[in-house]
Amino acid sequence: MRACPTCGASNGSADDFCGNCGAYLGWSETEPAPSTPPANTQAPPERLTAPAPEEPTPAQTAAAPGATPSPPAPAPSATRPPAATPPAPAPSPSPAPAAPAPEAPAQGPVLPVLPAKPVAPRPVVRPVAAPEEAAGVPCPACGTPNLPGRRFCRRCAAPLHPEEKPAPLPWWRTVWPFRRRARASSGRVVRGLVILAVLLALCAGGFLLLPAGRALIEDTKDKMGKPKAVTPVAIAASAEIPRHPAKNTTDGLNNRYWGAPGPQASVTYTFGKPFRLVDLLITNGASKSPEEYARQGRALRVDLEVTTQDGDKHTKQITLSDKPGSQQVSTGISDVKTVRLVLSSPAGLTKGRHLALAEVEFFQRS
């Protein structure tokens, strides 16, 4: 019987693990080695000489069972010999001399002894007798039989009564809102109505957000595609200065420009077939050269009006910087048929000067 050092529960002497807490009990106890017998200090007794065996008599030979009969003795003669003298008895062995008793040591005088330091007694675990032979349910890990009251195996410390794990759910039950376990009267109808409402809301949102989603897709294609220049087939201006017509804005030369007498002048570009207008490049002023740029007036704001093939109009206000060079404007409008630019917010427009617009370039998605 062995006591658990952790919880103090009693276990059999052959158990390696505690049946209450599963703690390791240590190695099995071994029997102590037999002590060495004391040496024999006495002298061995003298060896005695055994007497010679006597010859059996005819009566003893006949009485012995299973003895072989001896041949018949010869007939006695008339003269009987004298009787034999019986042998002398053997001497009895003399007893061995006894060993002398050890002398008692002389006792000395009794001296005073100091009192010992008190030590608290250690707690003693009183184990309860437990049956060595276990008969019960075998261990699911090693098959060793254990008593019914044990929770852990006495041989390998495996749990004797492990909790059963629930069966795994199918993959579609792991997705919300199906991951809940269905129970009786657990609101299946309400959950089904909620799922149907969510699906209807997603369909309605997709229908309403379809234009925005389409625009997002088109913008992504615009950024991934390569822009390609488009030339209009017709150009018409509301007003222009002699020798500076509106067609100079599409000739590809930066030292020629369209001259407008004042603000609110407009120019309209017409294209042969609809296309998606991705970018617009505007070169403001009379030229890209800084000296020529400052000699004429400039429009710092341009109102953009785009008409599609279906007749829809898209407007955008473009703010230009007062510096020479091209300025890019991103549009992203599909099915463009005509583009109209209206000049406003003039700068540097004094007497004898006019508004100048050097170049306008259109790009579509390739």
GROMACS .gro file of C-alpha atoms in nm:
model
  366
    1MET     CA    1   0.000   0.000   0.000
    2ARG     CA    2   0.138   0.340  -0.102
    3ALA     CA    3   0.024   0.692  -0.010
    4CYS     CA    4   0.011   0.968  -0.274
    5PRO     CA    5   0.263   1.245  -0.187
    6THR     CA    6   0.030   1.507  -0.341
    7CYS     CA    7  -0.320   1.433  -0.207
    8GLY     CA    8  -0.250   1.156   0.048
    9ALA     CA    9  -0.488   0.905  -0.113
   10SER     CA   10  -0.413   0.536  -0.062
   11ASN     CA   11  -0.304   0.327  -0.356
   12GLY     CA   12  -0.186  -0.028  -0.409
   13SER     CA   13   0.179  -0.115  -0.382
   14ALA     CA   14   0.187  -0.203  -0.753
   15ASP     CA   15   0.029   0.128  -0.866
   16ASP     CA   16   0.255   0.380  -1.039
   17PHE     CA   17   0.003   0.670  -1.053
   18CYS     CA   18  -0.248   0.800  -0.802
   19GLY     CA   19  -0.609   0.706  -0.869
   20ASN     CA   20  -0.745   1.034  -0.729
   21CYS     CA   21  -0.522   1.303  -0.884
   22GLY     CA   22  -0.306   1.110  -1.135
   23ALA     CA   23   0.025   1.211  -0.971
   24TYR     CA   24   0.330   0.988  -1.019
   25LEU     CA   25   0.393   0.775  -0.710
   26GLY     CA   26   0.760   0.694  -0.779
   27TRP     CA   27   0.929   0.359  -0.823
   28SER     CA   28   0.783   0.045  -0.662
   29GLU     CA   29   0.906  -0.042  -0.315
   30THR     CA   30   1.172  -0.314  -0.294
   31GLU     CA   31   1.233  -0.559  -0.012
   32PRO     CA   32   1.534  -0.477   0.208
   33ALA     CA   33   1.846  -0.688   0.150
   34PRO     CA   34   1.898  -0.964   0.409
   35SER     CA   35   2.147  -0.875   0.678
   36THR     CA   36   2.481  -1.058   0.692
   37PRO     CA   37   2.473  -1.339   0.953
   38PRO     CA   38   2.719  -1.294   1.241
   39ALA     CA   39   3.043  -1.483   1.230
   40ASN     CA   40   3.062  -1.801   1.446
   41THR     CA   41   3.326  -1.746   1.709
   42GLN     CA   42   3.290  -2.092   1.868
   43ALA     CA   43   3.527  -2.374   1.778
   44PRO     CA   44   3.377  -2.653   1.570
   45PRO     CA   45   3.282  -2.960   1.773
   46GLU     CA   46   3.510  -3.262   1.769
   47ARG     CA   47   3.431  -3.520   1.507
   48LEU     CA   48   3.310  -3.844   1.660
   49THR     CA   49   3.387  -4.190   1.522
   50ALA     CA   50   3.068  -4.386   1.453
   51PRO     CA   51   3.065  -4.753   1.579
   52ALA     CA   52   3.103  -5.034   1.329
   53PRO     CA   53   2.770  -5.171   1.207
   54GLU     CA   54   2.658  -5.506   1.348
   55GLU     CA   55   2.589  -5.804   1.129
   56PRO     CA   56   2.213  -5.876   1.106
   57THR     CA   57   2.084  -6.193   1.270
   58PRO     CA   58   1.888  -6.460   1.077
   59ALA     CA   59   1.568  -6.342   1.245
   60GLN     CA   60   1.622  -5.980   1.143
   61THR     CA   61   1.701  -6.089   0.789
   62ALA     CA   62   1.378  -6.290   0.769
   63ALA     CA   63   1.176  -6.004   0.915
   64ALA     CA   64   1.308  -5.750   0.666
   65PRO     CA   65   1.047  -5.709   0.389
   66GLY     CA   66   1.162  -5.764   0.036
   67ALA     CA   67   1.493  -5.910   0.145
   68THR     CA   68   1.652  -6.179  -0.064
   69PRO     CA   69   1.644  -6.518   0.116
   70SER     CA   70   1.988  -6.643   0.215
   71PRO     CA   71   2.099  -6.995   0.128
   72PRO     CA   72   2.018  -7.264   0.389
   73ALA     CA   73   2.271  -7.296   0.672
   74PRO     CA   74   2.457  -7.630   0.712
   75ALA     CA   75   2.323  -7.871   0.967
   76PRO     CA   76   2.469  -7.832   1.312
   77SER     CA   77   2.717  -8.083   1.425
   78ALA     CA   78   2.671  -8.299   1.730
   79THR     CA   79   2.917  -8.097   1.928
   80ARG     CA   80   2.777  -7.738   1.986
   81PRO     CA   81   3.041  -7.468   1.993
   82PRO     CA   82   3.055  -7.231   2.284
   83ALA     CA   83   2.840  -6.913   2.261
   84ALA     CA   84   3.003  -6.597   2.126
   85THR     CA   85   3.081  -6.318   2.363
   86PRO     CA   86   2.862  -6.009   2.295
   87PRO     CA   87   3.055  -5.700   2.176
   88ALA     CA   88   3.131  -5.422   2.416
   89PRO     CA   89   2.908  -5.111   2.386
   90ALA     CA   90   3.049  -4.814   2.194
   91PRO     CA   91   3.164  -4.518   2.402
   92SER     CA   92   2.922  -4.223   2.404
   93PRO     CA   93   3.053  -3.890   2.264
   94SER     CA   94   3.170  -3.643   2.520
   95PRO     CA   95   2.996  -3.298   2.512
   96ALA     CA   96   3.189  -3.005   2.360
   97PRO     CA   97   3.330  -2.757   2.610
   98ALA     CA   98   3.112  -2.446   2.645
   99ALA     CA   99   3.249  -2.110   2.523
  100PRO     CA  100   3.348  -1.873   2.801
  101ALA     CA  101   3.091  -1.592   2.863
  102PRO     CA  102   3.207  -1.240   2.766
  103GLU     CA  103   3.288  -1.019   3.054
  104ALA     CA  104   3.059  -0.713   3.106
  105PRO     CA  105   3.233  -0.379   3.051
  106ALA     CA  106   3.297  -0.172   3.353
  107GLN     CA  107   3.041   0.109   3.392
  108GLY     CA  108   3.179   0.462   3.422
  109PRO     CA  109   3.040   0.742   3.629
  110VAL     CA  110   2.706   0.897   3.518
  111LEU     CA  111   2.760   1.254   3.385
  112PRO     CA  112   2.498   1.533   3.347
  113VAL     CA  113   2.335   1.563   3.000
  114LEU     CA  114   2.217   1.888   2.840
  115PRO     CA  115   1.849   1.902   2.741
  116ALA     CA  116   1.784   1.839   2.369
  117LYS     CA  117   1.637   2.100   2.135
  118PRO     CA  118   1.266   2.037   2.083
  119VAL     CA  119   1.181   1.938   1.725
  120ALA     CA  120   0.826   1.944   1.592
  121PRO     CA  121   0.714   1.600   1.484
  122ARG     CA  122   0.670   1.552   1.111
  123PRO     CA  123   0.318   1.481   0.988
  124VAL     CA  124   0.256   1.118   0.934
  125VAL     CA  125   0.028   1.004   0.653
  126ARG     CA  126  -0.188   0.720   0.774
  127PRO     CA  127  -0.266   0.519   0.463
  128VAL     CA  128  -0.582   0.319   0.444
  129ALA     CA  129  -0.565  -0.039   0.341
  130ALA     CA  130  -0.640  -0.080  -0.029
  131PRO     CA  131  -0.685  -0.407  -0.212
  132GLU     CA  132  -0.390  -0.503  -0.428
  133GLU     CA  133  -0.587  -0.686  -0.693
  134ALA     CA  134  -0.789  -0.448  -0.910
  135ALA     CA  135  -1.091  -0.570  -1.099
  136GLY     CA  136  -1.289  -0.325  -1.305
  137VAL     CA  137  -1.308  -0.143  -1.635
  138PRO     CA  138  -0.980  -0.170  -1.828
  139CYS     CA  139  -0.782   0.142  -1.911
  140PRO     CA  140  -0.866   0.272  -2.262
  141ALA     CA  141  -0.495   0.345  -2.322
  142CYS     CA  142  -0.303   0.046  -2.183
  143GLY     CA  143  -0.576  -0.202  -2.087
  144THR     CA  144  -0.478  -0.232  -1.719
  145PRO     CA  145  -0.781  -0.312  -1.496
  146ASN     CA  146  -0.860  -0.049  -1.233
  147LEU     CA  147  -1.099  -0.024  -0.942
  148PRO     CA  148  -1.436   0.139  -1.013
  149GLY     CA  149  -1.360   0.438  -0.788
  150ARG     CA  150  -1.042   0.547  -0.971
  151ARG     CA  151  -1.038   0.838  -1.215
  152PHE     CA  152  -0.688   0.778  -1.354
  153CYS     CA  153  -0.515   0.459  -1.458
  154ARG     CA  154  -0.282   0.312  -1.196
  155ARG     CA  155  -0.029   0.217  -1.462
  156CYS     CA  156  -0.019   0.503  -1.719
  157ALA     CA  157  -0.226   0.782  -1.549
  158ALA     CA  158  -0.461   0.809  -1.848
  159PRO     CA  159  -0.817   0.934  -1.770
  160LEU     CA  160  -1.049   0.638  -1.722
  161HIS     CA  161  -1.364   0.833  -1.807
  162PRO     CA  162  -1.271   1.088  -2.079
  163GLU     CA  163  -1.536   1.334  -2.188
  164GLU     CA  164  -1.687   1.261  -2.526
  165LYS     CA  165  -1.616   1.530  -2.786
  166PRO     CA  166  -1.911   1.654  -2.992
  167ALA     CA  167  -1.926   1.549  -3.355
  168PRO     CA  168  -1.778   1.812  -3.593
  169LEU     CA  169  -2.024   2.031  -3.778
  170PRO     CA  170  -2.046   2.024  -4.159
  171TRP     CA  171  -1.872   2.306  -4.342
  172TRP     CA  172  -2.193   2.495  -4.418
  173ARG     CA  173  -2.281   2.500  -4.048
  174THR     CA  174  -1.959   2.687  -3.968
  175VAL     CA  175  -2.071   2.996  -4.166
  176TRP     CA  176  -2.282   3.258  -3.992
  177PRO     CA  177  -2.574   3.239  -3.926
  178PHE     CA  178  -2.582   2.860  -3.972
  179ARG     CA  179  -2.311   2.786  -3.713
  180ARG     CA  180  -2.560   2.772  -3.428
  181ARG     CA  181  -2.666   2.425  -3.321
  182ALA     CA  182  -3.029   2.364  -3.399
  183ARG     CA  183  -3.240   2.271  -3.098
  184ALA     CA  184  -3.608   2.211  -3.050
  185SER     CA  185  -3.802   2.540  -3.059
  186SER     CA  186  -3.482   2.740  -3.109
  187GLY     CA  187  -3.633   2.996  -3.350
  188ARG     CA  188  -3.574   2.834  -3.689
  189VAL     CA  189  -3.857   3.033  -3.850
  190VAL     CA  190  -3.723   3.365  -3.720
  191ARG     CA  191  -3.372   3.278  -3.832
  192GLY     CA  192  -3.498   3.186  -4.177
  193LEU     CA  193  -3.683   3.516  -4.208
  194VAL     CA  194  -3.371   3.707  -4.103
  195ILE     CA  195  -3.163   3.526  -4.364
  196LEU     CA  196  -3.421   3.600  -4.634
  197ALA     CA  197  -3.428   3.968  -4.537
  198VAL     CA  198  -3.049   3.988  -4.553
  199LEU     CA  199  -3.047   3.833  -4.902
  200LEU     CA  200  -3.313   4.076  -5.024
  201ALA     CA  201  -3.119   4.370  -4.880
  202LEU     CA  202  -2.803   4.255  -5.058
  203CYS     CA  203  -2.988   4.226  -5.389
  204ALA     CA  204  -3.143   4.571  -5.350
  205GLY     CA  205  -2.809   4.724  -5.254
  206GLY     CA  206  -2.641   4.563  -5.554
  207PHE     CA  207  -2.911   4.698  -5.785
  208LEU     CA  208  -2.887   5.048  -5.641
  209LEU     CA  209  -2.509   5.050  -5.629
  210LEU     CA  210  -2.470   4.908  -5.978
  211PRO     CA  211  -2.376   5.242  -6.139
  212ALA     CA  212  -2.117   5.309  -5.870
  213GLY     CA  213  -1.975   4.961  -5.908
  214ARG     CA  214  -1.961   5.000  -6.285
  215ALA     CA  215  -1.785   5.334  -6.248
  216LEU     CA  216  -1.531   5.177  -6.014
  217ILE     CA  217  -1.460   4.903  -6.266
  218GLU     CA  218  -1.421   5.154  -6.547
  219ASP     CA  219  -1.184   5.369  -6.340
  220THR     CA  220  -0.972   5.064  -6.269
  221LYS     CA  221  -0.955   4.984  -6.639
  222ASP     CA  222  -0.858   5.347  -6.713
  223LYS     CA  223  -0.565   5.331  -6.474
  224MET     CA  224  -0.447   4.994  -6.603
  225GLY     CA  225  -0.488   5.084  -6.972
  226LYS     CA  226  -0.268   5.303  -7.188
  227PRO     CA  227  -0.416   5.639  -7.301
  228LYS     CA  228  -0.444   5.707  -7.672
  229ALA     CA  229  -0.482   6.052  -7.838
  230VAL     CA  230  -0.812   6.137  -8.014
  231THR     CA  231  -0.852   6.415  -8.274
  232PRO     CA  232  -1.188   6.591  -8.319
  233VAL     CA  233  -1.346   6.613  -8.665
  234ALA     CA  234  -1.499   6.959  -8.617
  235ILE     CA  235  -1.412   7.268  -8.410
  236ALA     CA  236  -1.642   7.569  -8.359
  237ALA     CA  237  -1.574   7.880  -8.146
  238SER     CA  238  -1.820   8.141  -8.024
  239ALA     CA  239  -1.563   8.418  -8.097
  240GLU     CA  240  -1.204   8.437  -8.213
  241ILE     CA  241  -0.934   8.697  -8.290
  242PRO     CA  242  -0.819   8.725  -8.651
  243ARG     CA  243  -0.515   8.509  -8.733
  244HIS     CA  244  -0.578   8.313  -8.411
  245PRO     CA  245  -0.860   8.067  -8.494
  246ALA     CA  246  -0.983   7.792  -8.260
  247LYS     CA  247  -0.837   7.515  -8.479
  248ASN     CA  248  -0.491   7.618  -8.356
  249THR     CA  249  -0.567   7.436  -8.028
  250THR     CA  250  -0.545   7.093  -8.200
  251ASP     CA  251  -0.259   7.147  -8.451
  252GLY     CA  252   0.009   7.013  -8.215
  253LEU     CA  253   0.212   7.340  -8.220
  254ASN     CA  254   0.272   7.524  -7.892
  255ASN     CA  255   0.355   7.865  -8.050
  256ARG     CA  256   0.008   7.902  -8.204
  257TYR     CA  257  -0.303   7.966  -7.999
  258TRP     CA  258  -0.673   8.044  -8.007
  259GLY     CA  259  -0.742   8.409  -7.926
  260ALA     CA  260  -1.071   8.494  -7.753
  261PRO     CA  261  -1.177   8.859  -7.715
  262GLY     CA  262  -1.286   8.817  -7.352
  263PRO     CA  263  -1.428   8.589  -7.084
  264GLN     CA  264  -1.728   8.358  -7.148
  265ALA     CA  265  -1.593   8.275  -7.494
  266SER     CA  266  -1.638   7.905  -7.576
  267VAL     CA  267  -1.508   7.645  -7.819
  268THR     CA  268  -1.683   7.317  -7.910
  269TYR     CA  269  -1.507   6.998  -8.028
  270THR     CA  270  -1.705   6.730  -8.214
  271PHE     CA  271  -1.579   6.370  -8.258
  272GLY     CA  272  -1.659   6.119  -8.528
  273LYS     CA  273  -1.757   5.826  -8.297
  274PRO     CA  274  -1.826   5.794  -7.926
  275PHE     CA  275  -1.531   5.709  -7.701
  276ARG     CA  276  -1.440   5.709  -7.334
  277LEU     CA  277  -1.266   6.033  -7.244
  278VAL     CA  278  -0.995   5.943  -6.993
  279ASP     CA  279  -0.770   6.249  -6.972
  280LEU     CA  280  -0.759   6.606  -7.100
  281LEU     CA  281  -0.438   6.810  -7.147
  282ILE     CA  282  -0.472   7.191  -7.152
  283THR     CA  283  -0.183   7.426  -7.235
  284ASN     CA  284  -0.290   7.769  -7.111
  285GLY     CA  285  -0.162   8.102  -7.244
  286ALA     CA  286  -0.001   8.191  -7.576
  287SER     CA  287   0.289   7.943  -7.557
  288LYS     CA  288   0.492   7.714  -7.333
  289SER     CA  289   0.771   7.971  -7.338
  290PRO     CA  290   0.762   8.192  -7.025
  291GLU     CA  291   0.825   8.511  -7.230
  292GLU     CA  292   0.542   8.447  -7.477
  293TYR     CA  293   0.313   8.317  -7.198
  294ALA     CA  294   0.312   8.650  -7.013
  295ARG     CA  295   0.238   8.864  -7.326
  296GLN     CA  296  -0.132   8.767  -7.345
  297GLY     CA  297  -0.415   8.712  -7.102
  298ARG     CA  298  -0.497   8.369  -6.954
  299ALA     CA  299  -0.811   8.200  -6.827
  300LEU     CA  300  -0.762   8.058  -6.477
  301ARG     CA  301  -1.090   7.868  -6.482
  302VAL     CA  302  -1.246   7.658  -6.757
  303ASP     CA  303  -1.599   7.515  -6.745
  304LEU     CA  304  -1.606   7.171  -6.908
  305GLU     CA  305  -1.932   7.044  -7.062
  306VAL     CA  306  -1.936   6.692  -7.210
  307THR     CA  307  -2.229   6.556  -7.413
  308THR     CA  308  -2.263   6.178  -7.458
  309GLN     CA  309  -2.418   5.984  -7.745
  310ASP     CA  310  -2.745   5.949  -7.549
  311GLY     CA  311  -2.771   6.325  -7.496
  312ASP     CA  312  -2.662   6.322  -7.131
  313LYS     CA  313  -2.448   6.616  -7.024
  314HIS     CA  314  -2.163   6.609  -6.772
  315THR     CA  315  -2.021   6.934  -6.637
  316LYS     CA  316  -1.700   6.996  -6.447
  317GLN     CA  317  -1.524   7.309  -6.333
  318ILE     CA  318  -1.149   7.305  -6.400
  319THR     CA  319  -0.910   7.537  -6.216
  320LEU     CA  320  -0.584   7.606  -6.401
  321SER     CA  321  -0.254   7.728  -6.263
  322ASP     CA  322  -0.113   8.056  -6.387
  323LYS     CA  323   0.209   7.907  -6.526
  324PRO     CA  324   0.329   7.793  -6.869
  325GLY     CA  325   0.309   7.425  -6.963
  326SER     CA  326   0.052   7.148  -6.997
  327GLN     CA  327  -0.190   7.066  -6.718
  328GLN     CA  328  -0.362   6.728  -6.697
  329VAL     CA  329  -0.730   6.685  -6.608
  330SER     CA  330  -0.879   6.337  -6.540
  331THR     CA  331  -1.237   6.292  -6.659
  332GLY     CA  332  -1.344   5.927  -6.701
  333ILE     CA  333  -1.663   5.983  -6.906
  334SER     CA  334  -1.795   5.716  -7.146
  335ASP     CA  335  -1.964   5.755  -7.488
  336VAL     CA  336  -1.837   6.112  -7.539
  337LYS     CA  337  -1.964   6.285  -7.854
  338THR     CA  338  -1.888   6.657  -7.803
  339VAL     CA  339  -1.676   6.860  -7.560
  340ARG     CA  340  -1.732   7.234  -7.490
  341LEU     CA  341  -1.489   7.461  -7.304
  342VAL     CA  342  -1.594   7.802  -7.161
  343LEU     CA  343  -1.319   8.044  -7.054
  344SER     CA  344  -1.359   8.247  -6.732
  345SER     CA  345  -1.160   8.414  -6.452
  346PRO     CA  346  -0.915   8.600  -6.680
  347ALA     CA  347  -0.567   8.699  -6.564
  348GLY     CA  348  -0.331   8.951  -6.730
  349LEU     CA  349  -0.610   9.079  -6.955
  350THR     CA  350  -0.534   9.448  -7.017
  351LYS     CA  351  -0.604   9.692  -7.295
  352GLY     CA  352  -0.468   9.562  -7.623
  353ARG     CA  353  -0.453   9.203  -7.498
  354HIS     CA  354  -0.685   8.901  -7.536
  355LEU     CA  355  -0.730   8.556  -7.380
  356ALA     CA  356  -0.504   8.289  -7.526
  357LEU     CA  357  -0.542   7.907  -7.522
  358ALA     CA  358  -0.247   7.732  -7.685
  359GLU     CA  359  -0.337   7.362  -7.697
  360VAL     CA  360  -0.613   7.114  -7.600
  361GLU     CA  361  -0.550   6.737  -7.627
  362PHE     CA  362  -0.800   6.452  -7.575
  363PHE     CA  363  -0.711   6.094  -7.472
  364GLN     CA  364  -0.916   5.776  -7.476
  365ARG     CA  365  -0.855   5.431  -7.325
  366SER     CA  366  -0.672   5.198  -7.559
   0.00000   0.00000   0.00000
